[in-house]
mmCIF file of C-alpha atoms in Angstrom:
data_model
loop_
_atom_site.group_PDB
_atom_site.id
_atom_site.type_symbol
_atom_site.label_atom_id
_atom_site.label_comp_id
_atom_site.label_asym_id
_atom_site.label_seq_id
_atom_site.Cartn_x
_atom_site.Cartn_y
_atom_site.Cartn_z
ATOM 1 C CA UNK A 1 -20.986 -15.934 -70.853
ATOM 2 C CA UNK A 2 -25.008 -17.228 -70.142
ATOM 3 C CA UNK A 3 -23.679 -20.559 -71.699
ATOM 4 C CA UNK A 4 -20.110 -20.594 -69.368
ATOM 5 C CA UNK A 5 -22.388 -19.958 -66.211
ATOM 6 C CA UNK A 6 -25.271 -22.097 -67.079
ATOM 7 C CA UNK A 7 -22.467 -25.158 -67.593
ATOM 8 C CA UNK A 8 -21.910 -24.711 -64.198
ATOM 9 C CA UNK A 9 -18.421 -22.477 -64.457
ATOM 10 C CA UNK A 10 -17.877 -20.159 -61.419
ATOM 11 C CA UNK A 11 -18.994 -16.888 -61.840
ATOM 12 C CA UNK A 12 -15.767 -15.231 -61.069
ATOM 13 C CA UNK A 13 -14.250 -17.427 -63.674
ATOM 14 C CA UNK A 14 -16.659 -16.302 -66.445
ATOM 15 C CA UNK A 15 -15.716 -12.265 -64.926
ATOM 16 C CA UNK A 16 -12.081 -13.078 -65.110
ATOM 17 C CA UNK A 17 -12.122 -11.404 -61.339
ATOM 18 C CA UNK A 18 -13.622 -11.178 -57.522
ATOM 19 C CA UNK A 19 -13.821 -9.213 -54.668
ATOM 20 C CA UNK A 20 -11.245 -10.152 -51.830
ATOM 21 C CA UNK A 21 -10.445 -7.808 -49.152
ATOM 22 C CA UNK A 22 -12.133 -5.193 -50.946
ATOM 23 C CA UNK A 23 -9.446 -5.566 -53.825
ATOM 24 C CA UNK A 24 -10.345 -6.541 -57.335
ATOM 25 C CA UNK A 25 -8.338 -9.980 -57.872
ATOM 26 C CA UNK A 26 -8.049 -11.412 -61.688
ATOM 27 C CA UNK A 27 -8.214 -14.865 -61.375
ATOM 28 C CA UNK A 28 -8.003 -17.654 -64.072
ATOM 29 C CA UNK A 29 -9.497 -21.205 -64.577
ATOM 30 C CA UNK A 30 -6.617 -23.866 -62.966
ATOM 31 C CA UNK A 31 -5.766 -21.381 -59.566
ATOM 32 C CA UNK A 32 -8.210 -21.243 -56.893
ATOM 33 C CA UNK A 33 -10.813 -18.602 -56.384
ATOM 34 C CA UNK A 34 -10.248 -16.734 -52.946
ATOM 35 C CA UNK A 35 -12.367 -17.105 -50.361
ATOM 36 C CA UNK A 36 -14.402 -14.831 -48.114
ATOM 37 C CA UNK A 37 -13.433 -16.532 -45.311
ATOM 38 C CA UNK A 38 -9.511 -16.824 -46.221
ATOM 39 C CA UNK A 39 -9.819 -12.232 -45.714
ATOM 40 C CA UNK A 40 -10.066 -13.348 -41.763
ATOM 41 C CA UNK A 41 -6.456 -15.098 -42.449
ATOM 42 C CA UNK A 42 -5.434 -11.785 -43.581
ATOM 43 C CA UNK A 43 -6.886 -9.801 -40.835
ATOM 44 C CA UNK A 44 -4.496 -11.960 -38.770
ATOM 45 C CA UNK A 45 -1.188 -11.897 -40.533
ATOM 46 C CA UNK A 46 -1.991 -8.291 -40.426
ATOM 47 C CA UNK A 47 -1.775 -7.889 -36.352
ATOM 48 C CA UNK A 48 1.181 -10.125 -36.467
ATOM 49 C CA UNK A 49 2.484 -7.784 -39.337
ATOM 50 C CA UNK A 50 4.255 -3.964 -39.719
ATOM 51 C CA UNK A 51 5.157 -1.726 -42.606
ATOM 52 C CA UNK A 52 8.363 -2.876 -44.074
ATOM 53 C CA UNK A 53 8.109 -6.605 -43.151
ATOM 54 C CA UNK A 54 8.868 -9.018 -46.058
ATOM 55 C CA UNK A 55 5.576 -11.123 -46.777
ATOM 56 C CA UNK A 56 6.434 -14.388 -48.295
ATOM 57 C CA UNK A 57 3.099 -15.649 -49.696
ATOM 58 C CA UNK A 58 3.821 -19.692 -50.316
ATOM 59 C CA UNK A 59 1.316 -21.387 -52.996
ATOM 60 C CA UNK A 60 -0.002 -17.721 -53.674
ATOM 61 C CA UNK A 61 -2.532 -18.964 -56.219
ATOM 62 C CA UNK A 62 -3.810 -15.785 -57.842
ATOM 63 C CA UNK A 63 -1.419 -14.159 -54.944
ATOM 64 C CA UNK A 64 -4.868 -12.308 -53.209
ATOM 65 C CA UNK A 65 -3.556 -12.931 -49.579
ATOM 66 C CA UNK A 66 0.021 -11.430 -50.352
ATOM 67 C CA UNK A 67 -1.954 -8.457 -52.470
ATOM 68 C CA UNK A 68 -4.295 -8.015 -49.745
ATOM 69 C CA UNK A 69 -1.351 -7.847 -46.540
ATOM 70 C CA UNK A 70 0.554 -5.768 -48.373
ATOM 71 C CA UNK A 71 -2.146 -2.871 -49.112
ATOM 72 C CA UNK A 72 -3.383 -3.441 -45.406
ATOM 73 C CA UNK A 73 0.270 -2.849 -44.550
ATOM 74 C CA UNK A 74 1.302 -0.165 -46.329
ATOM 75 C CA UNK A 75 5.104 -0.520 -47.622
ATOM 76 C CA UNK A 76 6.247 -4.126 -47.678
ATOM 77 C CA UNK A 77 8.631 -6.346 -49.952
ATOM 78 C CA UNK A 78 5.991 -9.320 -51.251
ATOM 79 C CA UNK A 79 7.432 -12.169 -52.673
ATOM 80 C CA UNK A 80 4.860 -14.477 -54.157
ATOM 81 C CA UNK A 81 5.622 -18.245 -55.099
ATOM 82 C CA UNK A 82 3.507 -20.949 -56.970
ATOM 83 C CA UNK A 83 4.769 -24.017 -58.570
ATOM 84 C CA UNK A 84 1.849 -24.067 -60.782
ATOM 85 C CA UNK A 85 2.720 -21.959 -64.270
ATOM 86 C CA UNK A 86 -0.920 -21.091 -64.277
ATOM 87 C CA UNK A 87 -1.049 -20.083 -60.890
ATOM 88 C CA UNK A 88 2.103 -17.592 -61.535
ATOM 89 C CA UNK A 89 1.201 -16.122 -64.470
ATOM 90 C CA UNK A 90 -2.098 -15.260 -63.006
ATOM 91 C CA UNK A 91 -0.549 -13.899 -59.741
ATOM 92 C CA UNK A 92 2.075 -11.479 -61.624
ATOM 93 C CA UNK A 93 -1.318 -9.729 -63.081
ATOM 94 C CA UNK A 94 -1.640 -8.928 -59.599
ATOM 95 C CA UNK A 95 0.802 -8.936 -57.734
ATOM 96 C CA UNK A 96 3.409 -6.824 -59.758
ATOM 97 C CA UNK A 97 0.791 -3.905 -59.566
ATOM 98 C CA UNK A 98 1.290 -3.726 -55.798
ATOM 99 C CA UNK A 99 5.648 -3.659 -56.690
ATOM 100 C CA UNK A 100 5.472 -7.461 -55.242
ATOM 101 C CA UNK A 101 7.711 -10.116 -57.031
ATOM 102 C CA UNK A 102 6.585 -13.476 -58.365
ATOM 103 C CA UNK A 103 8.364 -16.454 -58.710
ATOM 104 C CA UNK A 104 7.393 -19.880 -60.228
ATOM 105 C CA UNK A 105 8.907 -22.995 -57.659
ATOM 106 C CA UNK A 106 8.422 -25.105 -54.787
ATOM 107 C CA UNK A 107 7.869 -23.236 -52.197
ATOM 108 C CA UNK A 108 10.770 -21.024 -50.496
ATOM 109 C CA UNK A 109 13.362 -22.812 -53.003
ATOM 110 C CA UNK A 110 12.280 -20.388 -55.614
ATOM 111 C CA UNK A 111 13.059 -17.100 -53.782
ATOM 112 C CA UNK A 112 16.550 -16.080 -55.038
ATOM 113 C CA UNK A 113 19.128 -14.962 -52.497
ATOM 114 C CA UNK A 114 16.315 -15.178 -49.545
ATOM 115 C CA UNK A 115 15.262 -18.791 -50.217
ATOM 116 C CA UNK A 116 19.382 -19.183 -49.969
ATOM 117 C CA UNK A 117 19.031 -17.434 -46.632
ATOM 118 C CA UNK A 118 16.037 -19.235 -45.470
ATOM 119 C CA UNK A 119 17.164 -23.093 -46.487
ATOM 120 C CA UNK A 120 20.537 -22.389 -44.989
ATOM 121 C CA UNK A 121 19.008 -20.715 -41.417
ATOM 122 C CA UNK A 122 16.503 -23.748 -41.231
ATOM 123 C CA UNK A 123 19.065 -26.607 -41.842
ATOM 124 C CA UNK A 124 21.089 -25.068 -38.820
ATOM 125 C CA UNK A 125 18.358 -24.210 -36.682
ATOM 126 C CA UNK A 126 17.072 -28.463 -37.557
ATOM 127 C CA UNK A 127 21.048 -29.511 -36.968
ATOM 128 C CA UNK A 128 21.365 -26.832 -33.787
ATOM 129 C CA UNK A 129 17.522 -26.752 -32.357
ATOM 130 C CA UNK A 130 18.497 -22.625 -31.678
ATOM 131 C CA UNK A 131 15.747 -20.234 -33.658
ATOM 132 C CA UNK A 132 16.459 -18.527 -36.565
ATOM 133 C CA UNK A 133 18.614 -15.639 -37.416
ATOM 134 C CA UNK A 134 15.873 -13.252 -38.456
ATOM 135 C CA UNK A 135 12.809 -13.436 -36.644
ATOM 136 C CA UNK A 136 9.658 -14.815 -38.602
ATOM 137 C CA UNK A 137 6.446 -16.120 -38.288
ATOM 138 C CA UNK A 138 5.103 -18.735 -40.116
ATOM 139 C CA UNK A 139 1.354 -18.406 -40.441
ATOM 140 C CA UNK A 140 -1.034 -18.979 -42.836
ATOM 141 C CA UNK A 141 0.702 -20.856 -45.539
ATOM 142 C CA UNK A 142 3.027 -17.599 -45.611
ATOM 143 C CA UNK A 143 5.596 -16.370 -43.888
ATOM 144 C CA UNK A 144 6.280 -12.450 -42.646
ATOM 145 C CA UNK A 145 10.158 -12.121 -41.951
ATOM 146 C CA UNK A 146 10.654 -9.173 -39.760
#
């Protein structure tokens, strides 16, 4: 491990883990390491946010945001989505702990049924310019559907 840090790895790398949000996040080589400053995204989504939202956390990485929102919130459904195999199999370690879901794709495309939903309400609301059928917001680089 001395060898791993002194050849310049990142320390949470050579763990396996870090702090975010007060949470202990695994996190592998290949998906980014969360970031202090990212918990103030968080803080955000969470006043936007209520118990029993669906959190869609888009390019989840290790899926820390989508972890972190939904023990903030309480009971939520989390879907998390990477396209990045790495990135997935490292997010299901933490995700699927909280009772989120994980899915490996390009962006909402992956979601089954709700990716369905979403493509279909977003091609009519682009061909109709009227807002969506279920409310959402779009923050973040995730999206809360309420």
């Amino acid at each position: 491990m001395v060898e791993m840090r002194a050849n310049g790895l990142p320390l949470e790398y050579v763990v396996g883990c870090t702090d975010f949000c007060g949470l202990r996040i695994e996190v592998d080589q290949g998906v980014f390491v969360p970031r202090k400053r990212t918990e103030f995204l968080v803080r955000q989504a969470e006043a936007l946010s209520c118990s029993g939202d669906i959190v869609v956390d888009l390019c989840c990485g290790s899926g820390a945001v989508g972890v972190a929102l939904a023990t903030a919130l309480g009971r939520v459904v989390l879907y998390s989505v990477d396209i990045d195999p790495v990135a997935v199999r490292c997010a299901e370690r933490n995700v699927t702990i909280f009772d989120g879901h994980v899915f490996e794709g390009d962006l909402y495309k992956a979601l089954p049924g709700l990716g369905i939903k979403m493509r279909k309400t977003y091609a009519k609301q682009n061909s109709t310019s009227k807002k969506p059928s279920f409310p959402t917001l779009r923050k973040f680089g995730f999206l809360i559907i309420q």
